[in-house]
GROMACS .gro file of C-alpha atoms in nm:
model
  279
    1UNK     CA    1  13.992  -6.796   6.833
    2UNK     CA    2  13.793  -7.051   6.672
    3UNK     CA    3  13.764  -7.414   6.753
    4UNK     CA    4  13.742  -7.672   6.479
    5UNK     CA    5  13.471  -7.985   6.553
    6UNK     CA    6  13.456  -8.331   6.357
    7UNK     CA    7  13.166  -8.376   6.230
    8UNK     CA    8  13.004  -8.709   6.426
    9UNK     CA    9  12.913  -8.955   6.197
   10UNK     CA   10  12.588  -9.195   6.296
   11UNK     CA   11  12.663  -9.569   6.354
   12UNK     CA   12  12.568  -9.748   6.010
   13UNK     CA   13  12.226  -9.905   6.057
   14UNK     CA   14  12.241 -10.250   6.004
   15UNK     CA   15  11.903 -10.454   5.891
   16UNK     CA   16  11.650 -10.446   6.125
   17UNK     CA   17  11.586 -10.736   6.303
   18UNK     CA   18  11.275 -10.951   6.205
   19UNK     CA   19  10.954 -10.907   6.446
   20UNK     CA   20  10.847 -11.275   6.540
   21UNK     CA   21  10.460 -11.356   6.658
   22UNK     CA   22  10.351 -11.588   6.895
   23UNK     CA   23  10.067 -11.756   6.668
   24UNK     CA   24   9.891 -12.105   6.733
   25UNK     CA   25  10.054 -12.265   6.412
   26UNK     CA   26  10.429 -12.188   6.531
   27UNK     CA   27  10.345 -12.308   6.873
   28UNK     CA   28  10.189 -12.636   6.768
   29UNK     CA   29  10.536 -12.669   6.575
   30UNK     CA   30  10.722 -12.570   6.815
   31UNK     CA   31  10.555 -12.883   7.068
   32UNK     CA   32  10.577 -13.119   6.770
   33UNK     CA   33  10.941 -13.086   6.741
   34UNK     CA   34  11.017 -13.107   7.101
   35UNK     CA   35  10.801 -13.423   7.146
   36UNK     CA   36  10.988 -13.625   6.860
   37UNK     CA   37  11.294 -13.511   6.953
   38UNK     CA   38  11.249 -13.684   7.265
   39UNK     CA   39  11.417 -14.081   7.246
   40UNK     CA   40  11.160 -14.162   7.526
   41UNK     CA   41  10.847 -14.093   7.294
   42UNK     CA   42  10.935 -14.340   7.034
   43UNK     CA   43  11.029 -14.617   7.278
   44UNK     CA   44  10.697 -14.564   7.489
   45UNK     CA   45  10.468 -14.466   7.203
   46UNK     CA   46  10.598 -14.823   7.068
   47UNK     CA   47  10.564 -15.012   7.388
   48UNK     CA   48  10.181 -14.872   7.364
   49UNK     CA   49  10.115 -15.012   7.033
   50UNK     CA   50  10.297 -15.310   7.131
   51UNK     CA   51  10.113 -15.392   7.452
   52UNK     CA   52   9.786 -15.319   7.249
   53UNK     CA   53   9.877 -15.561   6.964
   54UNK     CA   54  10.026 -15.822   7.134
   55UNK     CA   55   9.782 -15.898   7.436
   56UNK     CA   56   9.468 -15.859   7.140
   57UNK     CA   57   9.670 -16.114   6.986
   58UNK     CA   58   9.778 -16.326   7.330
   59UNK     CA   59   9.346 -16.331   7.412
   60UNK     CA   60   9.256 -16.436   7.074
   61UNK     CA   61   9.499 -16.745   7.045
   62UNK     CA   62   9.408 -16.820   7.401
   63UNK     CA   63   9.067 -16.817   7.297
   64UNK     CA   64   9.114 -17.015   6.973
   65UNK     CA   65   9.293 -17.275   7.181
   66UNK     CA   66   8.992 -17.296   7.456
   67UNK     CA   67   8.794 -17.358   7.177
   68UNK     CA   68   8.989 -17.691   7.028
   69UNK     CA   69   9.016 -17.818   7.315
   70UNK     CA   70   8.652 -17.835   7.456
   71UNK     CA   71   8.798 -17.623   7.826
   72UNK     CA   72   8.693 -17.250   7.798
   73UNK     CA   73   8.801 -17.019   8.026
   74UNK     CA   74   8.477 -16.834   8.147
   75UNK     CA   75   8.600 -16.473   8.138
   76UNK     CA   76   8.616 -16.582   7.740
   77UNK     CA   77   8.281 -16.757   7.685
   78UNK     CA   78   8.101 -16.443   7.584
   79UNK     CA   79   8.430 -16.327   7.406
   80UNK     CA   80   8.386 -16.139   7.040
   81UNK     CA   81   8.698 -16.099   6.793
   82UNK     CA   82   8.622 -15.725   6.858
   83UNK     CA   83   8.684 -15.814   7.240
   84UNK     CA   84   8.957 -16.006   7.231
   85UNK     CA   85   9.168 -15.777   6.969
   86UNK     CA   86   9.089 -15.460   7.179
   87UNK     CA   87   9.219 -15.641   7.521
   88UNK     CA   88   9.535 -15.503   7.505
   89UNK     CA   89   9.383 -15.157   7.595
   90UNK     CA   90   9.410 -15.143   7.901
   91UNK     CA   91   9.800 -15.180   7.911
   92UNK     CA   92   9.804 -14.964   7.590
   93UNK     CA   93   9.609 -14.678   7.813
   94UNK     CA   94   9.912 -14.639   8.083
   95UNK     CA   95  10.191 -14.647   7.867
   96UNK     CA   96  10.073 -14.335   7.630
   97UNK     CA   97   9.904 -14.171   8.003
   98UNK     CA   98  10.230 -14.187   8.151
   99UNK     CA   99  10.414 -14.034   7.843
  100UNK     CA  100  10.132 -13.771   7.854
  101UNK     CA  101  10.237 -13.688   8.162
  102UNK     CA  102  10.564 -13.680   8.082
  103UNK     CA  103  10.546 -13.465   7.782
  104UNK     CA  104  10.478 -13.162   8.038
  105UNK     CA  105  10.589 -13.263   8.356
  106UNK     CA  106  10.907 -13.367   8.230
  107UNK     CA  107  11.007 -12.968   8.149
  108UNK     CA  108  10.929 -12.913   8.522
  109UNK     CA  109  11.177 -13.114   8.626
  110UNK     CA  110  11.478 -13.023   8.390
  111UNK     CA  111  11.310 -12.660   8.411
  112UNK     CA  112  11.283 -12.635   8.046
  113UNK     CA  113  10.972 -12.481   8.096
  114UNK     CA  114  11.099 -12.133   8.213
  115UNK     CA  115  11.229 -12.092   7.838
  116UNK     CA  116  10.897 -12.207   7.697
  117UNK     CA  117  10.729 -11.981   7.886
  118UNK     CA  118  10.989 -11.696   7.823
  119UNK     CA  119  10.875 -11.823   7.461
  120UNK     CA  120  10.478 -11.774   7.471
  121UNK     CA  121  10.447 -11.536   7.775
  122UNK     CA  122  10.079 -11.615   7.774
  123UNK     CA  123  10.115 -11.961   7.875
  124UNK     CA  124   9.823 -12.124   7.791
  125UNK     CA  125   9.855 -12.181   7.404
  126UNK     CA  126  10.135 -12.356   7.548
  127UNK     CA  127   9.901 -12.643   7.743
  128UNK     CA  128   9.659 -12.646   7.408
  129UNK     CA  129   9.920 -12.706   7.150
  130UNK     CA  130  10.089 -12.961   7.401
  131UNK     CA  131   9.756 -13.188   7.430
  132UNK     CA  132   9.677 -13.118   7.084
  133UNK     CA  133   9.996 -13.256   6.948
  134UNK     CA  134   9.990 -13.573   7.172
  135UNK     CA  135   9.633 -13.650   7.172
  136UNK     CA  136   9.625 -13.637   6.780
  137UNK     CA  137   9.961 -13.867   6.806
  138UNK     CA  138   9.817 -14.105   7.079
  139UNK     CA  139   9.487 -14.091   6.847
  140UNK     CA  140   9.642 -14.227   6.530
  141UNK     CA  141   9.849 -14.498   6.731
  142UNK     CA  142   9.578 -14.610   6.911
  143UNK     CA  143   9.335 -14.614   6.629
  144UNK     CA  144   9.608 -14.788   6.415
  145UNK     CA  145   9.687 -15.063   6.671
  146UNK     CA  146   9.324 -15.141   6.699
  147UNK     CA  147   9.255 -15.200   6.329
  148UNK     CA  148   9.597 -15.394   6.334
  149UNK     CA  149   9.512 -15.610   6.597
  150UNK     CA  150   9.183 -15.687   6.491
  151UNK     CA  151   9.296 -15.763   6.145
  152UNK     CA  152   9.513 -16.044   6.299
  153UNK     CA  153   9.330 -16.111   6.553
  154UNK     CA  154   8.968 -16.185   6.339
  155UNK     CA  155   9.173 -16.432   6.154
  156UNK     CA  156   9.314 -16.613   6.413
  157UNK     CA  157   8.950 -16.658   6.565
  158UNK     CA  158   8.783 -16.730   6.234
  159UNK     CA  159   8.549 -17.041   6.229
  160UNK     CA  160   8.488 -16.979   6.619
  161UNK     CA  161   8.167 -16.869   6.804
  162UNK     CA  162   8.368 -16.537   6.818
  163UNK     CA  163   8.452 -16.467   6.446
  164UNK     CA  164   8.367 -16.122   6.313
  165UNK     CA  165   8.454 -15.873   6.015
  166UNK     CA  166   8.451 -15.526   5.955
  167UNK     CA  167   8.131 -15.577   5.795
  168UNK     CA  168   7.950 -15.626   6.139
  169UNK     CA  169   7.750 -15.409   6.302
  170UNK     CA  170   7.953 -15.184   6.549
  171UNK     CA  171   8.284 -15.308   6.468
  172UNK     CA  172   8.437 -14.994   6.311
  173UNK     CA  173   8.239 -14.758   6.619
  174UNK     CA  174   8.413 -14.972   6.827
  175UNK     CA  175   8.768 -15.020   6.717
  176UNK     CA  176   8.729 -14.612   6.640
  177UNK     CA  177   8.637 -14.560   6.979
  178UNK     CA  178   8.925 -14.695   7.102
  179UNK     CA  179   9.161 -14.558   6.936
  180UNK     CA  180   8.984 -14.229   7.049
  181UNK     CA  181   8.978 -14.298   7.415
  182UNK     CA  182   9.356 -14.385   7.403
  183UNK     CA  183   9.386 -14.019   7.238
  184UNK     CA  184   9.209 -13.868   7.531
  185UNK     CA  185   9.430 -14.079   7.786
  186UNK     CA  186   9.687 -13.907   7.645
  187UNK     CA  187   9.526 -13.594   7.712
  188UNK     CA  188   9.457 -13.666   8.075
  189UNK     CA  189   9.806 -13.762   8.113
  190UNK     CA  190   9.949 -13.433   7.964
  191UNK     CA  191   9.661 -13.224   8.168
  192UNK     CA  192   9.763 -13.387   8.506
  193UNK     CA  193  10.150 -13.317   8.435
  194UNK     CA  194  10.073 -12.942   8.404
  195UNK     CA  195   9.854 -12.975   8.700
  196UNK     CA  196  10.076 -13.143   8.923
  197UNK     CA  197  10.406 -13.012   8.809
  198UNK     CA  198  10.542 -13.397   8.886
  199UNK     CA  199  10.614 -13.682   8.703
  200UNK     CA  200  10.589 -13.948   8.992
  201UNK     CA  201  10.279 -13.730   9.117
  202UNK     CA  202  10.088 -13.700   8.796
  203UNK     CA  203  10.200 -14.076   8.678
  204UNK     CA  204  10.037 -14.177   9.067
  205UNK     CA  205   9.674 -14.018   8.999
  206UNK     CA  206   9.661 -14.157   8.644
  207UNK     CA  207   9.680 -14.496   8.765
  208UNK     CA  208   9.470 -14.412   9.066
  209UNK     CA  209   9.202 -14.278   8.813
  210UNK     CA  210   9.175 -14.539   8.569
  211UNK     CA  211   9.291 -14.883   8.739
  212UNK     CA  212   9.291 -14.843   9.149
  213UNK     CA  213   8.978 -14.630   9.157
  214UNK     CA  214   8.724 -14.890   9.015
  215UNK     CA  215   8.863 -15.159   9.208
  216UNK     CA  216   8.800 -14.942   9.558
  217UNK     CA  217   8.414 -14.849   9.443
  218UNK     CA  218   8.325 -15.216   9.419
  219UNK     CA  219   8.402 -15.229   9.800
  220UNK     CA  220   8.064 -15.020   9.796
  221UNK     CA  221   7.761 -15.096   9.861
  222UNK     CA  222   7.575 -15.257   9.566
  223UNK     CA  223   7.278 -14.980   9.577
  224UNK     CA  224   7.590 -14.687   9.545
  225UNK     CA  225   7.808 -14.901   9.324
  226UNK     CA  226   7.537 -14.929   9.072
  227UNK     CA  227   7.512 -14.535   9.047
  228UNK     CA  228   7.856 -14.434   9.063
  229UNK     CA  229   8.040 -14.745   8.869
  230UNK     CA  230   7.948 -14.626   8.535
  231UNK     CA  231   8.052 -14.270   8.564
  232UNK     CA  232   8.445 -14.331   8.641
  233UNK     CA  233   8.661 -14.232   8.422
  234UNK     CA  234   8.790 -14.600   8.342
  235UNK     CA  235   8.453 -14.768   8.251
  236UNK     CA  236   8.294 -14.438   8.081
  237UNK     CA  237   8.585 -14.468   7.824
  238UNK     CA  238   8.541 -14.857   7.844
  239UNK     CA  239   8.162 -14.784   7.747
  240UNK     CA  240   8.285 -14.611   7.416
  241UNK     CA  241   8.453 -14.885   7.254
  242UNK     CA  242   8.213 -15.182   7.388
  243UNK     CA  243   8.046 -15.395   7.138
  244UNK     CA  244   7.736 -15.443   7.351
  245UNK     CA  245   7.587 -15.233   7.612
  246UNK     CA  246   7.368 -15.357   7.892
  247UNK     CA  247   7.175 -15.192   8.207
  248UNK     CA  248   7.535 -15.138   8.422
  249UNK     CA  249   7.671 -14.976   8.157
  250UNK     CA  250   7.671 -14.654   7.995
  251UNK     CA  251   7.601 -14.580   7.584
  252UNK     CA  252   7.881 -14.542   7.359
  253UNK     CA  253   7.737 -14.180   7.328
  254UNK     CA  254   7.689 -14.149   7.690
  255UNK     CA  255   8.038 -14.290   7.793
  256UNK     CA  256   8.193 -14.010   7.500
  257UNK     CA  257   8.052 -13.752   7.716
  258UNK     CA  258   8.153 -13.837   8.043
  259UNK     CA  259   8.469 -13.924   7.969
  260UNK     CA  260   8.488 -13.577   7.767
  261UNK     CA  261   8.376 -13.413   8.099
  262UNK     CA  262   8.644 -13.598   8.260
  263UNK     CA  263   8.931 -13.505   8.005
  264UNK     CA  264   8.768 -13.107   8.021
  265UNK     CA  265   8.806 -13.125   8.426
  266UNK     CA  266   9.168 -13.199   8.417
  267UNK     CA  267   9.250 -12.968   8.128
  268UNK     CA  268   9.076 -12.674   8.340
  269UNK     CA  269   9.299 -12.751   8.637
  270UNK     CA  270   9.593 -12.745   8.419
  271UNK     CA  271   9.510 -12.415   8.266
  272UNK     CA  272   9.412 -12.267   8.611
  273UNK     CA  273   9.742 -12.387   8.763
  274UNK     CA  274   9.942 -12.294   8.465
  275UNK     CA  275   9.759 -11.914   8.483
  276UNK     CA  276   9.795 -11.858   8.860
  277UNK     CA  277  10.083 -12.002   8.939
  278UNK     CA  278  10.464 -11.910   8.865
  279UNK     CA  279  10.671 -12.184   8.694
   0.00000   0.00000   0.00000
């Protein structure tokens, strides 16, 4: 007696199913979409170009004013268009910092970052494509605001001891430089949020770098102060946009390269963290 089998018939084979690569250009994407998707990087990246513009602006009517009336204030006697228009910096630096930081720290804390790094398993192009994105944006908004501000700013001081065009020696190095140095705060920023894994934490240190810091050293002695002043973080990258340079102060060259060594520091604790440690 014979027994009778149905043939079994294969499955159909469907199309296969595309093999995606991990490559530099679809990370960097991949980080530029998430960062403008965020509602907090268009209010902060506009509060940075707003404190930049409007406190160049603030100095150089202040100064036009001390001027007419015969009473200048002496932190503006020595004041230069280029001065004035770039005083806003210093507010301009925290706002994009503390965005840096946010821009990676942030995915910490809503744990976003498991399914980036489910995403790119090696991690690291991960940190590079997240600075490069935000230091190239923090670079063209910075850069922007400066040559805004000065624009306004040079004509509200024209006819005054402190007048000044593009035309003038240094002027362009200098409002380039700036814009440059708030494109490595952002850097930092992002570096330190990898590195400390905390908003509040990595927002802390890049205040304590670049504001507290300087203020603590010139409880020094002079003889130390004198040595050590130039090399913080702070007045390295204040060095690279300066008009005029004098013994206490570093070289626009000088201050690039420290403050490059600074920005190369926290970037290499980031990656070290990021590498040895789980998320």
């Amino acid at each position: 007696m014979s027994t009778l089998t149905a043939p079994i018939e294969a499955p159909p084979v469907g199309p296969g199913r595309p093999a995606y690569r991990v490559t530099g250009k679809r990370v960097l994407s991949s980080e530029w979409a998430k960062l403008w998707s965020l509602r907090s990087t268009w209010i902060t990246l506009g509060l940075g170009l707003l404190f930049l513009v409007a406190f160049g602006l603030i100095a150089s009517s202040r100064y036009k004013s001390g001027v007419g009336s015969g009473h200048m204030d002496p932190d503006f006697a020595d004041s230069t268009a280029v001065s004035l228009s770039l005083f806003g910096t210093n507010f301009a630096q925290l706002a994009l910092g503390v965005l840096g930081v946010l821009v990676m720290a942030g995915e910490y804390s809503t744990g976003m970052i498991r399914s980036t790094m489910a995403a790119v398993p090696r991690r690291l192009p991960v940190l590079w494509a997240k600075a490069a994105v935000f230091g190239l944006v923090t670079l063209v908004v910075g850069t922007l605001g400066a040559f805004i501000t000065f624009g306004f700013g040079s004509g509200i001081v024209s006819g005054t001891p402190a007048a000044m065009s593009l035309t003038h020696a240094g002027v362009v190095r200098s409002l380039l430089g700036a814009g440059l140095y708030l494109g490595l705060v952002g850097v930092i920023g992002t570096a330190l949020g990898a590195l400390l894994r905390s908003v509040a934490g990595g927002i802390s240190v890049l205040v304590g770098a670049l504001m507290l810091i300087p203020g603590l050293v010139s409880l020094l002695p002079s003889s130390w102060r004198g040595d050590i002043s130039p090399y913080l973080p702070s007045n390295a990258g204040a060095s690279m946009f300066a008009l005029t340079h004098d013994s206490t102060t570093l070289s626009p060259t000088a201050g690039l390269l420290v403050f490059l060594g600074w920005t190369a520091l926290a970037l290499a604790g980031a990656a070290y963290r990021l590498v040895r440690r789980d998320v």
